[in-house]
Coordinates of C-alpha atoms in Angstrom, one line a residue:
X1 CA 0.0 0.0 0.0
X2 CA 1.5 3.5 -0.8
X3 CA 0.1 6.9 0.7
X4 CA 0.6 9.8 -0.6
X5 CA 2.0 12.3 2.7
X6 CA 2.8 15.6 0.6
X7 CA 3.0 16.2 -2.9
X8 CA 3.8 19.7 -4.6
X9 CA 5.1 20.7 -7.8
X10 CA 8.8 20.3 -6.5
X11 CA 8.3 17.1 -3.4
X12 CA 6.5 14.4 -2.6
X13 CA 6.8 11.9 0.0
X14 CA 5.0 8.7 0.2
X15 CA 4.8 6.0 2.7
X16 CA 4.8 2.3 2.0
X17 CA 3.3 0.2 4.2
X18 CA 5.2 -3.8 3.7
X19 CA 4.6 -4.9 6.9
X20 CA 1.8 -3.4 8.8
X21 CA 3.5 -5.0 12.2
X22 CA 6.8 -4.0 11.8
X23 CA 8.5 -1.5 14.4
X24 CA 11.2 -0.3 11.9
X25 CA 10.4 1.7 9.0
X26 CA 13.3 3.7 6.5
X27 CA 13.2 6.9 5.4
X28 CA 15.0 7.3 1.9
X29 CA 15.6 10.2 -0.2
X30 CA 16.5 10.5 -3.7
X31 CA 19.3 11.4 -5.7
X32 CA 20.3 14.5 -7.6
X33 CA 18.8 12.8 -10.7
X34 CA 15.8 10.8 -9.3
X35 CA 13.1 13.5 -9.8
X36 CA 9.5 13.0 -8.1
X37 CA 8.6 9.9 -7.8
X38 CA 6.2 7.3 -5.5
X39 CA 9.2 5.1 -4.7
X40 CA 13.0 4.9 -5.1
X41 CA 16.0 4.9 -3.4
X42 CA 15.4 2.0 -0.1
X43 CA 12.0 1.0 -0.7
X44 CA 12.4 -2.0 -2.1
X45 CA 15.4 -2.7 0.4
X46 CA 12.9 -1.7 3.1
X47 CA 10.1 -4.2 0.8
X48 CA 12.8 -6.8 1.1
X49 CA 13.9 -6.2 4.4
X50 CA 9.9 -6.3 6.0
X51 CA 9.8 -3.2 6.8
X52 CA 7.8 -0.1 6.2
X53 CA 9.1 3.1 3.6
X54 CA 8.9 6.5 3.4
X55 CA 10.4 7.5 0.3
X56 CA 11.2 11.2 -0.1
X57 CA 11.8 12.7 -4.0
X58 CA 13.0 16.3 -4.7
X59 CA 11.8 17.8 -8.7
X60 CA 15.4 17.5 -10.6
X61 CA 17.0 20.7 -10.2
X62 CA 15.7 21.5 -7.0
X63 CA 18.3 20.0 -4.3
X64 CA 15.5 19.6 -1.8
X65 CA 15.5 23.5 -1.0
X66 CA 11.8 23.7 -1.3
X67 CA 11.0 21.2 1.5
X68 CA 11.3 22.6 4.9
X69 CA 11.9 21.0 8.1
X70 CA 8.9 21.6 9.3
X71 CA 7.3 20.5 6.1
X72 CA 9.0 17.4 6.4
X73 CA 8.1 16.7 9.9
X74 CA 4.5 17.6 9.5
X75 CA 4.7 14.7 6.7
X76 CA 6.2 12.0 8.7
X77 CA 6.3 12.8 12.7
X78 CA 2.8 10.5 13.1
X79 CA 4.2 7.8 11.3
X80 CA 7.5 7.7 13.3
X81 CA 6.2 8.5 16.6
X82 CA 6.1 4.6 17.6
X83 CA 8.8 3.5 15.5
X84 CA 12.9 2.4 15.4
X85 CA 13.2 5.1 12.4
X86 CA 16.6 5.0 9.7
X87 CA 17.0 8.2 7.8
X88 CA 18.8 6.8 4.9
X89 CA 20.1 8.1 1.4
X90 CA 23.4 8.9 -1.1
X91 CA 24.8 11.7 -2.1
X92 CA 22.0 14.4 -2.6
X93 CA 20.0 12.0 -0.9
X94 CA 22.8 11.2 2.0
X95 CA 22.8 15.1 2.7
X96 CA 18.9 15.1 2.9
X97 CA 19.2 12.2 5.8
X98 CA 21.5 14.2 7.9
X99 CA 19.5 17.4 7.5
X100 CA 16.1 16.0 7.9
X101 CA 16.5 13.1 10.2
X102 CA 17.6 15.1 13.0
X103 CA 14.1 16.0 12.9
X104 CA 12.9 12.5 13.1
X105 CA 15.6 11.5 15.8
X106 CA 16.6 8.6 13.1
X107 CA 19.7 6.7 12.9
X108 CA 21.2 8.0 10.0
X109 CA 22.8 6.2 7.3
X110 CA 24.2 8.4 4.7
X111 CA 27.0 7.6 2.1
X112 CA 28.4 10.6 0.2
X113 CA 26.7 13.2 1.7
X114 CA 26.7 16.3 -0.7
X115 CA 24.8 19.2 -1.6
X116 CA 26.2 20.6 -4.5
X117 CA 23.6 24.0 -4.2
X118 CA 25.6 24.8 -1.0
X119 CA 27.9 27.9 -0.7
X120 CA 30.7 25.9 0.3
X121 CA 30.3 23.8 -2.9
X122 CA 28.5 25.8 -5.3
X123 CA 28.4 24.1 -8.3
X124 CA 27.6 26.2 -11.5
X125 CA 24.5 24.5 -12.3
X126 CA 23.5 25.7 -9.4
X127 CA 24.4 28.7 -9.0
X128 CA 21.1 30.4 -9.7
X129 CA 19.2 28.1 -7.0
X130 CA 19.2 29.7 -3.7
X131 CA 20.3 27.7 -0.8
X132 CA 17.5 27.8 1.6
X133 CA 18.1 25.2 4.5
X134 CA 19.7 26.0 7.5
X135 CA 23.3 24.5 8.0
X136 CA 23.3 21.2 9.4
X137 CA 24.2 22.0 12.6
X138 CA 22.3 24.3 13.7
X139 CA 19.2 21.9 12.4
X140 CA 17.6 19.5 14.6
X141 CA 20.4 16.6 15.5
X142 CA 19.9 12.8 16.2
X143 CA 20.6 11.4 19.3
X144 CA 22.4 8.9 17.9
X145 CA 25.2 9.4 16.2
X146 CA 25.2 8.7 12.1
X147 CA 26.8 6.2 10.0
X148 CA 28.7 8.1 7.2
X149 CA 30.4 6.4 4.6
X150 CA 32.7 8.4 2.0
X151 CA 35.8 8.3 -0.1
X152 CA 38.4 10.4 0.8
X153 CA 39.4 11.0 -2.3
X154 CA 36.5 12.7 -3.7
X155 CA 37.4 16.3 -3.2
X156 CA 34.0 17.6 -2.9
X157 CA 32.7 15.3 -1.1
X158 CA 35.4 15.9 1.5
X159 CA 35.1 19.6 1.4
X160 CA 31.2 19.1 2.1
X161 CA 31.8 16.4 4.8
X162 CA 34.6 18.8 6.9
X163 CA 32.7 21.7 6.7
X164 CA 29.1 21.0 7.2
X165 CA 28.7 17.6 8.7
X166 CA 31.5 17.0 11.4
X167 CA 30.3 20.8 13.0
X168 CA 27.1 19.1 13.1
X169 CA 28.3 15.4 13.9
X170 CA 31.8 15.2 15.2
X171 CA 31.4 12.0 16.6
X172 CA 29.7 10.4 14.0
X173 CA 31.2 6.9 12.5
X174 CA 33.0 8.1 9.2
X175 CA 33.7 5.1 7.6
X176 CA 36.5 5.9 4.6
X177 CA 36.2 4.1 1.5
X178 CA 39.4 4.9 -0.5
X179 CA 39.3 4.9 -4.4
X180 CA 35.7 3.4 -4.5
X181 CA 34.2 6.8 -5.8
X182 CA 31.5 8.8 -4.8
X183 CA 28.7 6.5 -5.9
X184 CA 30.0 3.7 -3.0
X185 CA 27.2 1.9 -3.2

């Protein structure tokens, strides 16, 4: 069964219910390419894995800057009230689980956490977007400490990691991946 929690022109998040008992459910956000869609990105490891999804998608372009935290949390907070929740995602989509599952007080997974509309980045496509979210850490943090896998020799990935997500995380897991690129998984 998927609901539909919020849809606009430029987000829309929508929850998969696999297992109606289950007391885990996975929050997953899409990539800078995976534009809006019902499911992606950990839903159907979360299908596989017996537990419930809610899969967050961003219009291409758009680097999640119109979805707010409060947005977000008026979305999802009643579906992970009661639950063990995972905020979970890669690159665009790794940088949308530390930034939103603070809010959630998930355990984050996220593997090559970048946002390439950030001023510390700022990537010429985007260059023209305006970057709208607050930094990391001075958004809502996890309890728990994330998981955050990377390879040290990406250069921008690096940059992004040391000056957004240690401030917010310094004791985070950083598990180093050398030479296995930024797409790790």
């Amino acid at each position: 069964m998927a609901k539909n929690l919020l849809e606009t022109s430029d987000i829309k998040i929508t929850y998969h219910e696999f297992n109606r008992l289950s007391s885990k459910l996975i929050i997953s956000f899409g990539h800078i390419g995976s534009g809006i869609n019902e499911a992606g990105f950990g839903t159907d490891l979360s299908r596989s894995l017996g537990v419930n999804n809610i899969y967050v998608s961003q219009r291409v372009g758009t680097q999640y800057q119109k979805l707010s935290l409060s947005q977000f949390f008026d979305a999802v907070g009643r579906y992970v009230a009661d639950k063990k929740s995972y905020a979970y995602g890669s690159s665009l989509g790794g940088y949308s689980a530390l930034y939103f599952g603070g809010i959630t007080n998930s355990k984050i997974i996220s593997v090559s956490p970048i946002n390439h509309a950030h001023p510390i980045i700022s990537s010429p496509e985007f260059k023209d977007l305006e970057y709208e979210h607050l930094e990391i850490k001075d958004a809502p943090q996890a309890i728990i400490n994330p998981i955050v896998l990377f390879d040290p020799h990406q250069k921008d990935d690096v940059i992004f990691m040391d000056g957004c997500i240690k401030p917010a995380y310094p004791d985070a897991t950083y598990l180093s991946y050398p030479f296995a690129g930024h797409t790790i998984l």
